[in-house]
Amino acid sequence: MRSRKITVAALGALAGALLAGCSVAPGPPPGKPAPRLPADSVAYDELPVITSRPKLFPGSCAQFEQNPQLMRQLQGSSPFFSPVFHSCTLKRAGGTQVEVGSRDPDQRVPHPWIGYWKAYSYGLYHFRRILVLDRYYAVSQLDGNGCLVAVNIGAEQVVTVRVGAQPPVAGGYENIPRPGDSVEQDRRMADTFCPSARQAAETYLSAVDPGGGSLAA
């Protein structure tokens, strides 16, 4: 009898996982301010996303240059825009930095958010689906020598916030730990940078998108 109960429970769990994989996550209708999202949304591959909201990241460092308070809230200074990575980098004390940027749709990747949420990459380490401020669908993952949080803002644009170590001034890249070097190294890197990346994402979104969220009307 005990064996049969275990089997039934296992089949039930499997059925639930399969259902989550092919059905759309439950969610409230879009509203203003944005509604809170169900905690179990992270278990679903399909989300009730919208893409009607405007971009948040302007593709420059203007938000920080025009709002020094936001820069201080992110504990950064000396903003520098990288057209290659489409992000604005703020240096932090202790040899770390925070990068705020975006992934915008293009011909090669017309729907960038889907790739983040469904993990369309073979090089992902410490990948997690999360909710930011309880109102934004997001993922976190190790990226380079830090941790990246990618956030669905209810637009075609995906906002990215990355916290990590500053690159060496000249050479020395071969000595920097990289995701995938070892499980223990990945855990230490995630513990060091991912909470800070999530906090930076919350700070940025609270400043530039008050009342916003993935399902903001």
Tab-separated table of C-alpha atoms in Angstrom:
chain	number	residue	atom	x	y	z
A	1	MET	CA	0.000	0.000	0.000
A	2	ARG	CA	2.807	2.382	0.912
A	3	SER	CA	4.505	1.703	-2.432
A	4	ARG	CA	1.281	2.439	-4.297
A	5	LYS	CA	0.819	5.741	-2.433
A	6	ILE	CA	4.346	6.812	-3.310
A	7	THR	CA	3.786	5.925	-6.963
A	8	VAL	CA	0.519	7.877	-7.091
A	9	ALA	CA	2.181	10.888	-5.444
A	10	ALA	CA	5.092	10.759	-7.880
A	11	LEU	CA	2.757	10.569	-10.864
A	12	GLY	CA	0.783	13.480	-9.495
A	13	ALA	CA	3.919	15.573	-9.134
A	14	LEU	CA	5.007	14.651	-12.654
A	15	ALA	CA	1.606	15.579	-14.047
A	16	GLY	CA	1.789	18.924	-12.262
A	17	ALA	CA	5.213	19.624	-13.713
A	18	LEU	CA	4.041	18.728	-17.218
A	19	LEU	CA	0.989	20.913	-16.818
A	20	ALA	CA	3.143	23.859	-15.698
A	21	GLY	CA	5.352	23.351	-18.717
A	22	CYS	CA	2.564	23.623	-21.307
A	23	SER	CA	-0.029	25.928	-19.703
A	24	VAL	CA	0.079	29.661	-19.090
A	25	ALA	CA	0.859	30.812	-15.567
A	26	PRO	CA	-2.119	32.206	-13.667
A	27	GLY	CA	-1.953	35.938	-13.290
A	28	PRO	CA	-4.040	39.022	-12.568
A	29	PRO	CA	-5.169	41.351	-15.359
A	30	PRO	CA	-2.920	44.327	-16.130
A	31	GLY	CA	-3.500	47.251	-13.805
A	32	LYS	CA	-2.186	50.585	-12.593
A	33	PRO	CA	-0.278	50.316	-10.362
A	34	ALA	CA	0.983	46.960	-11.532
A	35	PRO	CA	-0.508	43.963	-9.703
A	36	ARG	CA	1.474	41.534	-7.603
A	37	LEU	CA	2.347	38.318	-9.413
A	38	PRO	CA	1.622	34.823	-8.048
A	39	ALA	CA	4.683	33.267	-6.427
A	40	ASP	CA	4.263	30.049	-8.409
A	41	SER	CA	4.673	31.909	-11.719
A	42	VAL	CA	8.308	30.818	-11.732
A	43	ALA	CA	7.213	27.205	-12.286
A	44	TYR	CA	5.638	27.962	-15.669
A	45	ASP	CA	7.325	28.224	-19.057
A	46	GLU	CA	4.470	30.307	-20.464
A	47	LEU	CA	3.572	33.654	-18.921
A	48	PRO	CA	0.690	36.113	-19.508
A	49	VAL	CA	3.121	38.777	-20.718
A	50	ILE	CA	2.342	42.063	-22.413
A	51	THR	CA	4.631	44.147	-24.651
A	52	SER	CA	2.731	47.433	-24.825
A	53	ARG	CA	4.736	49.455	-22.323
A	54	PRO	CA	7.508	51.881	-23.371
A	55	LYS	CA	11.211	51.267	-22.907
A	56	LEU	CA	12.819	52.092	-19.568
A	57	PHE	CA	16.504	52.089	-20.447
A	58	PRO	CA	17.304	54.892	-22.914
A	59	GLY	CA	20.425	53.353	-24.428
A	60	SER	CA	22.775	55.808	-22.738
A	61	CYS	CA	23.949	56.946	-19.297
A	62	ALA	CA	21.577	59.933	-19.355
A	63	GLN	CA	19.424	58.593	-16.489
A	64	PHE	CA	22.422	58.619	-14.168
A	65	GLU	CA	24.022	61.805	-15.426
A	66	GLN	CA	20.733	63.681	-14.993
A	67	ASN	CA	19.873	62.025	-11.679
A	68	PRO	CA	22.950	61.799	-9.417
A	69	GLN	CA	20.715	60.567	-6.601
A	70	LEU	CA	19.941	57.392	-8.550
A	71	MET	CA	23.642	56.867	-9.084
A	72	ARG	CA	24.243	57.200	-5.344
A	73	GLN	CA	21.372	54.815	-4.584
A	74	LEU	CA	23.117	52.248	-6.777
A	75	GLN	CA	26.357	52.980	-4.900
A	76	GLY	CA	28.094	53.813	-8.160
A	77	SER	CA	30.030	56.605	-9.836
A	78	SER	CA	31.761	57.529	-13.104
A	79	PRO	CA	29.075	56.319	-15.548
A	80	PHE	CA	30.416	54.889	-18.791
A	81	PHE	CA	28.279	53.686	-21.692
A	82	SER	CA	29.275	50.616	-23.709
A	83	PRO	CA	27.630	50.470	-27.144
A	84	VAL	CA	28.847	46.887	-27.493
A	85	PHE	CA	26.998	45.628	-24.416
A	86	HIS	CA	24.318	48.343	-24.595
A	87	SER	CA	24.773	49.134	-20.912
A	88	CYS	CA	25.861	51.911	-18.593
A	89	THR	CA	28.558	50.888	-16.125
A	90	LEU	CA	28.928	52.489	-12.700
A	91	LYS	CA	32.063	51.784	-10.728
A	92	ARG	CA	31.656	50.755	-7.116
A	93	ALA	CA	34.021	50.630	-4.176
A	94	GLY	CA	35.918	47.441	-3.502
A	95	GLY	CA	36.685	46.666	-7.134
A	96	THR	CA	33.094	45.914	-8.155
A	97	GLN	CA	30.709	47.565	-10.604
A	98	VAL	CA	27.033	47.667	-11.534
A	99	GLU	CA	25.872	47.693	-15.149
A	100	VAL	CA	22.377	48.738	-16.158
A	101	GLY	CA	21.365	48.036	-19.724
A	102	SER	CA	18.846	46.350	-21.945
A	103	ARG	CA	18.272	43.729	-24.571
A	104	ASP	CA	16.120	45.116	-27.340
A	105	PRO	CA	14.489	43.098	-30.125
A	106	ASP	CA	16.289	42.852	-33.443
A	107	GLN	CA	16.104	40.708	-36.563
A	108	ARG	CA	18.218	37.978	-35.017
A	109	VAL	CA	16.344	37.874	-31.686
A	110	PRO	CA	12.879	39.429	-32.164
A	111	HIS	CA	11.632	38.323	-28.731
A	112	PRO	CA	14.547	38.503	-26.261
A	113	TRP	CA	12.472	37.908	-23.133
A	114	ILE	CA	11.473	34.394	-24.213
A	115	GLY	CA	15.135	33.422	-24.491
A	116	TYR	CA	15.839	34.589	-20.955
A	117	TRP	CA	12.819	32.961	-19.305
A	118	LYS	CA	13.093	29.666	-21.179
A	119	ALA	CA	16.892	29.554	-20.867
A	120	TYR	CA	17.697	29.346	-24.571
A	121	SER	CA	21.411	28.853	-23.967
A	122	TYR	CA	23.755	25.979	-23.245
A	123	GLY	CA	26.117	28.169	-21.209
A	124	LEU	CA	23.894	29.074	-18.258
A	125	TYR	CA	25.136	28.703	-14.701
A	126	HIS	CA	23.182	29.163	-11.472
A	127	PHE	CA	20.050	30.033	-13.478
A	128	ARG	CA	17.029	31.028	-11.404
A	129	ARG	CA	13.562	32.335	-12.210
A	130	ILE	CA	12.546	35.013	-9.726
A	131	LEU	CA	10.064	37.804	-9.089
A	132	VAL	CA	11.490	41.288	-8.528
A	133	LEU	CA	9.507	43.536	-6.171
A	134	ASP	CA	6.738	40.902	-6.495
A	135	ARG	CA	5.634	42.687	-9.686
A	136	TYR	CA	8.232	41.835	-12.326
A	137	TYR	CA	9.039	38.467	-13.891
A	138	ALA	CA	12.817	38.083	-13.922
A	139	VAL	CA	15.697	35.639	-14.101
A	140	SER	CA	19.127	35.666	-12.504
A	141	GLN	CA	22.203	33.866	-13.779
A	142	LEU	CA	25.958	34.047	-13.599
A	143	ASP	CA	27.383	36.170	-16.374
A	144	GLY	CA	31.079	36.774	-17.010
A	145	ASN	CA	32.611	37.572	-13.646
A	146	GLY	CA	29.343	38.536	-11.969
A	147	CYS	CA	25.582	37.971	-11.791
A	148	LEU	CA	22.966	39.235	-14.238
A	149	VAL	CA	19.296	39.911	-13.508
A	150	ALA	CA	17.094	40.230	-16.618
A	151	VAL	CA	13.675	41.797	-16.004
A	152	ASN	CA	10.436	41.716	-17.975
A	153	ILE	CA	9.042	45.270	-17.825
A	154	GLY	CA	5.915	44.650	-19.904
A	155	ALA	CA	7.641	45.943	-23.028
A	156	GLU	CA	9.553	44.438	-25.924
A	157	GLN	CA	12.702	45.673	-24.192
A	158	VAL	CA	14.257	43.551	-21.429
A	159	VAL	CA	16.074	45.503	-18.722
A	160	THR	CA	19.311	43.950	-17.482
A	161	VAL	CA	21.205	44.698	-14.279
A	162	ARG	CA	24.561	43.099	-13.656
A	163	VAL	CA	26.837	43.294	-10.618
A	164	GLY	CA	30.334	41.865	-10.718
A	165	ALA	CA	34.039	42.435	-10.383
A	166	GLN	CA	35.675	45.207	-12.346
A	167	PRO	CA	37.793	43.884	-15.234
A	168	PRO	CA	41.552	44.203	-14.930
A	169	VAL	CA	43.050	47.423	-16.282
A	170	ALA	CA	45.475	45.545	-18.507
A	171	GLY	CA	45.636	41.796	-19.037
A	172	GLY	CA	45.052	39.234	-16.322
A	173	TYR	CA	41.745	37.958	-17.689
A	174	GLU	CA	43.018	34.387	-17.523
A	175	ASN	CA	43.173	34.654	-13.728
A	176	ILE	CA	39.555	35.794	-13.280
A	177	PRO	CA	37.145	33.035	-12.158
A	178	ARG	CA	34.525	32.237	-14.778
A	179	PRO	CA	31.129	30.550	-14.489
A	180	GLY	CA	31.466	26.832	-15.060
A	181	ASP	CA	34.983	26.542	-13.613
A	182	SER	CA	33.567	24.478	-10.750
A	183	VAL	CA	30.308	23.998	-8.883
A	184	GLU	CA	31.819	25.422	-5.712
A	185	GLN	CA	33.186	28.462	-7.535
A	186	ASP	CA	29.775	29.075	-9.131
A	187	ARG	CA	28.099	28.913	-5.728
A	188	ARG	CA	30.558	31.388	-4.224
A	189	MET	CA	30.147	33.762	-7.175
A	190	ALA	CA	26.353	33.559	-6.952
A	191	ASP	CA	26.389	34.147	-3.190
A	192	THR	CA	28.700	37.135	-3.686
A	193	PHE	CA	26.972	38.912	-6.561
A	194	CYS	CA	23.389	37.709	-7.136
A	195	PRO	CA	21.784	39.258	-4.027
A	196	SER	CA	23.454	42.558	-4.861
A	197	ALA	CA	22.325	42.351	-8.510
A	198	ARG	CA	18.758	41.745	-7.427
A	199	GLN	CA	18.901	44.646	-4.982
A	200	ALA	CA	20.317	46.911	-7.699
A	201	ALA	CA	17.481	45.892	-10.033
A	202	GLU	CA	14.933	46.737	-7.339
A	203	THR	CA	16.567	50.123	-6.718
A	204	TYR	CA	16.675	51.002	-10.410
A	205	LEU	CA	13.093	49.939	-11.133
A	206	SER	CA	11.711	51.707	-8.063
A	207	ALA	CA	13.336	54.928	-9.277
A	208	VAL	CA	12.540	54.893	-12.991
A	209	ASP	CA	9.306	52.861	-13.002
A	210	PRO	CA	7.294	53.653	-9.843
A	211	GLY	CA	4.203	51.499	-9.683
A	212	GLY	CA	5.389	49.561	-12.693
A	213	GLY	CA	5.619	45.850	-13.304
A	214	SER	CA	5.385	43.151	-15.931
A	215	LEU	CA	1.596	43.524	-16.032
A	216	ALA	CA	1.368	47.294	-15.587
A	217	ALA	CA	-1.390	48.908	-17.625
